mmCIF file of C-alpha atoms in Angstrom:
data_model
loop_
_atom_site.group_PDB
_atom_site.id
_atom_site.type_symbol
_atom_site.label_atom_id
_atom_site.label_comp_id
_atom_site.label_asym_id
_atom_site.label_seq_id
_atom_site.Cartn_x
_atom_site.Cartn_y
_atom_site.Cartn_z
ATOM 1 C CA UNK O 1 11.699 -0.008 -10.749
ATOM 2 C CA UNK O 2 10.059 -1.490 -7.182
ATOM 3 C CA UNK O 3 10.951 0.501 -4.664
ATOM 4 C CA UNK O 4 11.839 -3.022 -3.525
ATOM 5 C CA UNK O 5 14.419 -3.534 -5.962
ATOM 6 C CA UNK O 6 17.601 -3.074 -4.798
ATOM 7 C CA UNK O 7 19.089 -1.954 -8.322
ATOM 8 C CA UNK O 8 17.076 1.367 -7.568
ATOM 9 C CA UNK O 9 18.987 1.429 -4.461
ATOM 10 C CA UNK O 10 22.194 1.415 -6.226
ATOM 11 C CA UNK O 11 21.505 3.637 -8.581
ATOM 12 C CA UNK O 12 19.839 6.812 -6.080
ATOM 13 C CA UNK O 13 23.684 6.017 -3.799
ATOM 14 C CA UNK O 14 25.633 6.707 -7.919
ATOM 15 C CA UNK O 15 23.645 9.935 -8.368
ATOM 16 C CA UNK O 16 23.952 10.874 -5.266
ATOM 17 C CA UNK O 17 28.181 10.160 -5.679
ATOM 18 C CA UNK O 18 28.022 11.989 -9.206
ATOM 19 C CA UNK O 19 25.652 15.115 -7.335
ATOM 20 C CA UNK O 20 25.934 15.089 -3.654
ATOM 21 C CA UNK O 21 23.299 17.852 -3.383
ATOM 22 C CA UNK O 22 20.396 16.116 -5.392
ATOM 23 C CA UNK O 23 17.651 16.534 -3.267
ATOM 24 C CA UNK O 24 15.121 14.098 -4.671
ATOM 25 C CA UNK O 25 17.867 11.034 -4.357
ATOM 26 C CA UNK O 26 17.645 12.133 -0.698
ATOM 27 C CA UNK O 27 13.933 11.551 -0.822
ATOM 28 C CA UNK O 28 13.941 8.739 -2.471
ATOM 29 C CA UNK O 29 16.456 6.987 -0.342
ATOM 30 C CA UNK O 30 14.190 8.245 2.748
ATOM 31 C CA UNK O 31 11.354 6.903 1.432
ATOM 32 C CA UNK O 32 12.953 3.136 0.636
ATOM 33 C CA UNK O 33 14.610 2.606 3.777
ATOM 34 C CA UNK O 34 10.921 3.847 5.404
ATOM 35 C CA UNK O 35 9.382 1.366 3.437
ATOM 36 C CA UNK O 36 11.831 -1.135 4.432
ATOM 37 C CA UNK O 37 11.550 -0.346 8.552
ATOM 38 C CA UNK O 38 15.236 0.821 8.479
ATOM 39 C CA UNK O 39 13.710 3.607 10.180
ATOM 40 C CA UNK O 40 17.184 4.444 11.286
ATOM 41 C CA UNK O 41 18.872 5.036 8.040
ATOM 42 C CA UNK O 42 15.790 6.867 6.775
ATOM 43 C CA UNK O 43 16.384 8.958 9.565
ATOM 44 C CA UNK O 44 19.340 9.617 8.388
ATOM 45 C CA UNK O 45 19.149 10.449 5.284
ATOM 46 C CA UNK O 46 16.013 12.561 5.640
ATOM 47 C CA UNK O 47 17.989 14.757 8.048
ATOM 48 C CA UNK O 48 20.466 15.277 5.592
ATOM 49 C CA UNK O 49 17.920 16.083 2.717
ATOM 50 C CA UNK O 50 16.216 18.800 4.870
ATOM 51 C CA UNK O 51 19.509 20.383 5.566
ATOM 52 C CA UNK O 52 20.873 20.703 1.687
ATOM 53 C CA UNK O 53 20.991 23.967 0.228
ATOM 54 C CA UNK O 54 18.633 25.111 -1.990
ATOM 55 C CA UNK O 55 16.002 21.974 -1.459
ATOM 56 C CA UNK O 56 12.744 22.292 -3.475
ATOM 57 C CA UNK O 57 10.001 22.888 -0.730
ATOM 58 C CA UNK O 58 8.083 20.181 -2.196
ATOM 59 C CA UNK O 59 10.639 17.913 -1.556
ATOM 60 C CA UNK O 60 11.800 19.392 1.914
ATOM 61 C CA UNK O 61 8.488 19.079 3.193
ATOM 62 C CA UNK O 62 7.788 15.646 1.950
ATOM 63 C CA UNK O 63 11.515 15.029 3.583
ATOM 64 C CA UNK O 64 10.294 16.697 6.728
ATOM 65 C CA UNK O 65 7.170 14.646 6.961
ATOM 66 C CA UNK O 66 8.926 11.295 6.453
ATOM 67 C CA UNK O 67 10.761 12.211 9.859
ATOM 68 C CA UNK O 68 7.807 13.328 11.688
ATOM 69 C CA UNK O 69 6.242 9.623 10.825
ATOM 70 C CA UNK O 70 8.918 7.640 12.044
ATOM 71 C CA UNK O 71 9.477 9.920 15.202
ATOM 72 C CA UNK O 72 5.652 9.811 15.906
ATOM 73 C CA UNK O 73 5.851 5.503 15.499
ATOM 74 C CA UNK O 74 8.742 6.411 18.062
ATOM 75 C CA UNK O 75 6.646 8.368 20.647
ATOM 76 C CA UNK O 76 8.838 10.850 20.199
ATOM 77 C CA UNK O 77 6.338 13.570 20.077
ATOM 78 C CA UNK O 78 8.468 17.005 21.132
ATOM 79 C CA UNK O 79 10.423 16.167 17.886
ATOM 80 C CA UNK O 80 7.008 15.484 15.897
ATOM 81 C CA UNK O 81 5.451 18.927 17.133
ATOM 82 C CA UNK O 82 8.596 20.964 15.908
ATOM 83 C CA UNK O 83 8.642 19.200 12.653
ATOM 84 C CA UNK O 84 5.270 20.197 12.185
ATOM 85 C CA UNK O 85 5.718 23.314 13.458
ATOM 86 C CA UNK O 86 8.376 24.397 10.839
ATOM 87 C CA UNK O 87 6.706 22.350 7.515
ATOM 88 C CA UNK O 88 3.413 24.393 8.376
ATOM 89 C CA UNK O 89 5.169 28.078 8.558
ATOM 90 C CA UNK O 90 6.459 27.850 5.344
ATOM 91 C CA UNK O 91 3.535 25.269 4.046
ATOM 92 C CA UNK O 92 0.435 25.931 6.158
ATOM 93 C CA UNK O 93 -2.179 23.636 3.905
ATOM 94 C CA UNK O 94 0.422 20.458 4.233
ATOM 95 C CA UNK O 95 -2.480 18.088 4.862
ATOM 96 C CA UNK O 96 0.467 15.420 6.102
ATOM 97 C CA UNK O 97 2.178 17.860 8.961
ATOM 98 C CA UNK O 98 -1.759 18.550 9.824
ATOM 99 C CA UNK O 99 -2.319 15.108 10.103
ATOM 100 C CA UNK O 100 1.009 14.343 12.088
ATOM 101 C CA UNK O 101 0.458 17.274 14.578
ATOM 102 C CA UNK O 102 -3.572 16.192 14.985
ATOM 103 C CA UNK O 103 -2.012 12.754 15.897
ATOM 104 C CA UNK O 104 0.006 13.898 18.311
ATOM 105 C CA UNK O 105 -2.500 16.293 20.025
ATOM 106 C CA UNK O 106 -4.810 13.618 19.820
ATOM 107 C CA UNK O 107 -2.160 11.395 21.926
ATOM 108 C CA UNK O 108 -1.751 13.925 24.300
ATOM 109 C CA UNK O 109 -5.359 14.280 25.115
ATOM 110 C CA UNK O 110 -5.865 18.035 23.757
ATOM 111 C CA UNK O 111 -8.739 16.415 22.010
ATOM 112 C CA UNK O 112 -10.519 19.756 20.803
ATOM 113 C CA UNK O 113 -7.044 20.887 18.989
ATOM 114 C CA UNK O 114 -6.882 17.262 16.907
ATOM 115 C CA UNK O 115 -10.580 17.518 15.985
ATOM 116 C CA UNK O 116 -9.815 20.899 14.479
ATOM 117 C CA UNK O 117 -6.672 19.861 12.676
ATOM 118 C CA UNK O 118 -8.725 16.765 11.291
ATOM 119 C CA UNK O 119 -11.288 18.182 10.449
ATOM 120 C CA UNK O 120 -9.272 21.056 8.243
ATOM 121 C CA UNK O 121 -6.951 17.900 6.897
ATOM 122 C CA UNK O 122 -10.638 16.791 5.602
ATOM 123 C CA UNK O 123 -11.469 20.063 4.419
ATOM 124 C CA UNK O 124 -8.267 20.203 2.096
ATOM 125 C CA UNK O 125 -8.841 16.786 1.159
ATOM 126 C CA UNK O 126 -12.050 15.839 1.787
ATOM 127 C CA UNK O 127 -10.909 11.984 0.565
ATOM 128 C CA UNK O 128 -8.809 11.668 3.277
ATOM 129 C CA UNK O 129 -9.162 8.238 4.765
ATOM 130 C CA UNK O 130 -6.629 8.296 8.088
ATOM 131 C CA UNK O 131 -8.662 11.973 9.258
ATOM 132 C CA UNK O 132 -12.386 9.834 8.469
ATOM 133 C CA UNK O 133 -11.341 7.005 10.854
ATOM 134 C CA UNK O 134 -9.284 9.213 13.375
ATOM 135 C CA UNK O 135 -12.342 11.646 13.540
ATOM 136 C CA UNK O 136 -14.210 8.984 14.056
ATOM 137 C CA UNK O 137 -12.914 7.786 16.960
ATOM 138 C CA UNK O 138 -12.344 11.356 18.527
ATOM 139 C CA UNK O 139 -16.378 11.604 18.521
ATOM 140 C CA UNK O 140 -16.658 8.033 20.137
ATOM 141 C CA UNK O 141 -14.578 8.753 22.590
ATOM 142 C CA UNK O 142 -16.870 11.456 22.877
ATOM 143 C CA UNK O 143 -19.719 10.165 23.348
ATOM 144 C CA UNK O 144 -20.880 11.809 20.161
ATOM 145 C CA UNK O 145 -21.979 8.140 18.528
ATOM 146 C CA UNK O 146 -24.223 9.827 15.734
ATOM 147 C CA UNK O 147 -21.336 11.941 14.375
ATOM 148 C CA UNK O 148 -18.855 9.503 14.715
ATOM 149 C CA UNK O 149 -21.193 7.101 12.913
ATOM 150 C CA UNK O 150 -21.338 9.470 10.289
ATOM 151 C CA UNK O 151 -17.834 9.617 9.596
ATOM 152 C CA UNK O 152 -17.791 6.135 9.125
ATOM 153 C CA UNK O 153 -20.345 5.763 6.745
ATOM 154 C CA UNK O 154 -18.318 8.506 4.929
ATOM 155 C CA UNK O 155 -15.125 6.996 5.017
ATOM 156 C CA UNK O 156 -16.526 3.073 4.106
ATOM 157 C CA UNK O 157 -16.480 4.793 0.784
ATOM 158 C CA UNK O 158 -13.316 5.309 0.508
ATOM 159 C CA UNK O 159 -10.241 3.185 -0.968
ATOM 160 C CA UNK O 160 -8.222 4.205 1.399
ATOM 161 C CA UNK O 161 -10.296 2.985 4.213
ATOM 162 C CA UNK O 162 -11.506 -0.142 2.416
ATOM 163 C CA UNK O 163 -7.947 -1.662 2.996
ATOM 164 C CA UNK O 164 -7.495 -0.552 6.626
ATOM 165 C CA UNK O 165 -8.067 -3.143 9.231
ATOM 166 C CA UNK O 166 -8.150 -0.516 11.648
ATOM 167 C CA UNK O 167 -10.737 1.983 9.717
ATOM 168 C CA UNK O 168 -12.893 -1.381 9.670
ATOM 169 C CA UNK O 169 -12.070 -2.535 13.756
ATOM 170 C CA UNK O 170 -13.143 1.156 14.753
ATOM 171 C CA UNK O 171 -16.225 1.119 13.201
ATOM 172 C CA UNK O 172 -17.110 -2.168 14.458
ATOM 173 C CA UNK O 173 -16.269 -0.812 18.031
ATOM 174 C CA UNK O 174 -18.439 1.841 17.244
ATOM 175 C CA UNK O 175 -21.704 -0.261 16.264
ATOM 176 C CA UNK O 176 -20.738 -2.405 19.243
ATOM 177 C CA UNK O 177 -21.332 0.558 21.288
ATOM 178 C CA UNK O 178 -24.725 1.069 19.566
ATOM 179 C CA UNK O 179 -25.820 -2.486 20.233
ATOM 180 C CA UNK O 180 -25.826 -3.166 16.054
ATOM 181 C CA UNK O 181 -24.050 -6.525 16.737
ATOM 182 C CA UNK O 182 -24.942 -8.204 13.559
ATOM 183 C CA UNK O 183 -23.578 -5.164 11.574
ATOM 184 C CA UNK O 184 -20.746 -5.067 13.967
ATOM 185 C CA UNK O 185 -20.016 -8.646 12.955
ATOM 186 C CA UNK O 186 -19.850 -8.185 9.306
ATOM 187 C CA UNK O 187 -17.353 -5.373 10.158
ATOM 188 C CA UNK O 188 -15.132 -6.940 12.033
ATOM 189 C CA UNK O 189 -15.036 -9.564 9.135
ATOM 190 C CA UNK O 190 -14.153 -6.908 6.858
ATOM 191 C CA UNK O 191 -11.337 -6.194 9.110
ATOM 192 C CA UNK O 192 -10.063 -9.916 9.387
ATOM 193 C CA UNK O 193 -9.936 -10.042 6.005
ATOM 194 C CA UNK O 194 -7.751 -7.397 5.385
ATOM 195 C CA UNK O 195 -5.490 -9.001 8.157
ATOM 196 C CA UNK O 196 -6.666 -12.467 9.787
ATOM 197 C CA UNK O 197 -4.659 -11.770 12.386
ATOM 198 C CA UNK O 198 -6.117 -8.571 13.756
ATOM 199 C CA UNK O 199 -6.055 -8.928 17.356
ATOM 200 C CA UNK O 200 -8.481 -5.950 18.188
ATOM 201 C CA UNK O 201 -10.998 -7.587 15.732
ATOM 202 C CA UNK O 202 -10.783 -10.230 16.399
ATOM 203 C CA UNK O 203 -11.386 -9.856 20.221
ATOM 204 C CA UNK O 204 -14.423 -8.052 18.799
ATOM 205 C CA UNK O 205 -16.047 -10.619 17.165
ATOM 206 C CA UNK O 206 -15.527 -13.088 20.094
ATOM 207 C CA UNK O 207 -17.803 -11.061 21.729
#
């Protein structure tokens, strides 16, 4: 069933009457309600999950993560940081809690600590398309254009990035920057074609 489907709804809320404790119903339900920007009742529920006992840790930390996602959308970053804090203690690889706390040290302009955490996210999982393009970025803000251009080229690779307006309207910042306006064009493109109505793109290409 779609996660979309509201039959699959129905059926997580009867499980979860028949088995109050089943953790991956909690997860599940998180993950609709996410999905559906009832960021709210995902809340919610994810809090609950966390706190049920005997959780699988895969499923806690995926649980875990869902709330440190909404909470960073949120700005609520002091929340983010201890979420992190306590998926990586008793997961220390989780490439998602490495991503969420680079984010967040990344928005709070400790820009030496998010390069590290993106660049182990991308040594974990080296097809990692959100750590390519934030990486990127870091090393244009930077000034460091050659890295950061090499980042890009790494990450245009990728499917994940393919399908990210914003992968595509940072890299044609980037080539901006570098005076490569015809190749910045075609990026931008990319970018608009993904989603036509891009506002950072398309204030690019008006340039």
């Amino acid at each position: 069933m779609s996660i979309d489907d509201p039959e699959r709804e129905k059926i997580l809320w009867k499980s979860l009457d028949i088995n109050p404790i089943f953790d991956k119903s909690y997860l599940n339900l998180a993950e609709t309600y996410r999905h559906r920007k009832n960021f709210e009742k995902a809340v919610e529920i994810a809090t609950k999950g966390v706190t049920l006992p005997h959780v699988m840790l895969q499923l806690w930390t995926q649980m875990m993560n869902i709330l440190g996602d909404i909470w960073f959308q949120q700005g609520q970053h002091d929340l983010v940081d201890n979420v992190c804090k306590h998926v990586l203690q008793r997961d220390p690889v989780n490439v998602q809690a490495l991503m969420n706390r680079a984010n967040v040290r990344w928005s709070r302009n400790d820009v030496s600590a998010a390069e590290r955490d993106y660049l182990e996210v991308l040594r974990l999982d080296p097809t990692h398309s959100g750590a390519h393009n934030n990486l990127g970025v870091v090393y244009q803000q930077q000034n460091r254009f050659q890295e950061s251009l090499d980042m890009y080229r790494k990450g245009e690779k990728l499917p994940g990035s393919t399908s990210d307006p914003a992968f595509w309207n940072s890299y044609g910042a980037l080539l901006c920057k570098l005076q490569r306006f015809e190749d910045a064009i075609s990026v931008y493109q990319k970018a608009l074609a993904i989603d036509p109505v891009h506002k950072e793109a398309a204030y690019g290409l008006s340039w």
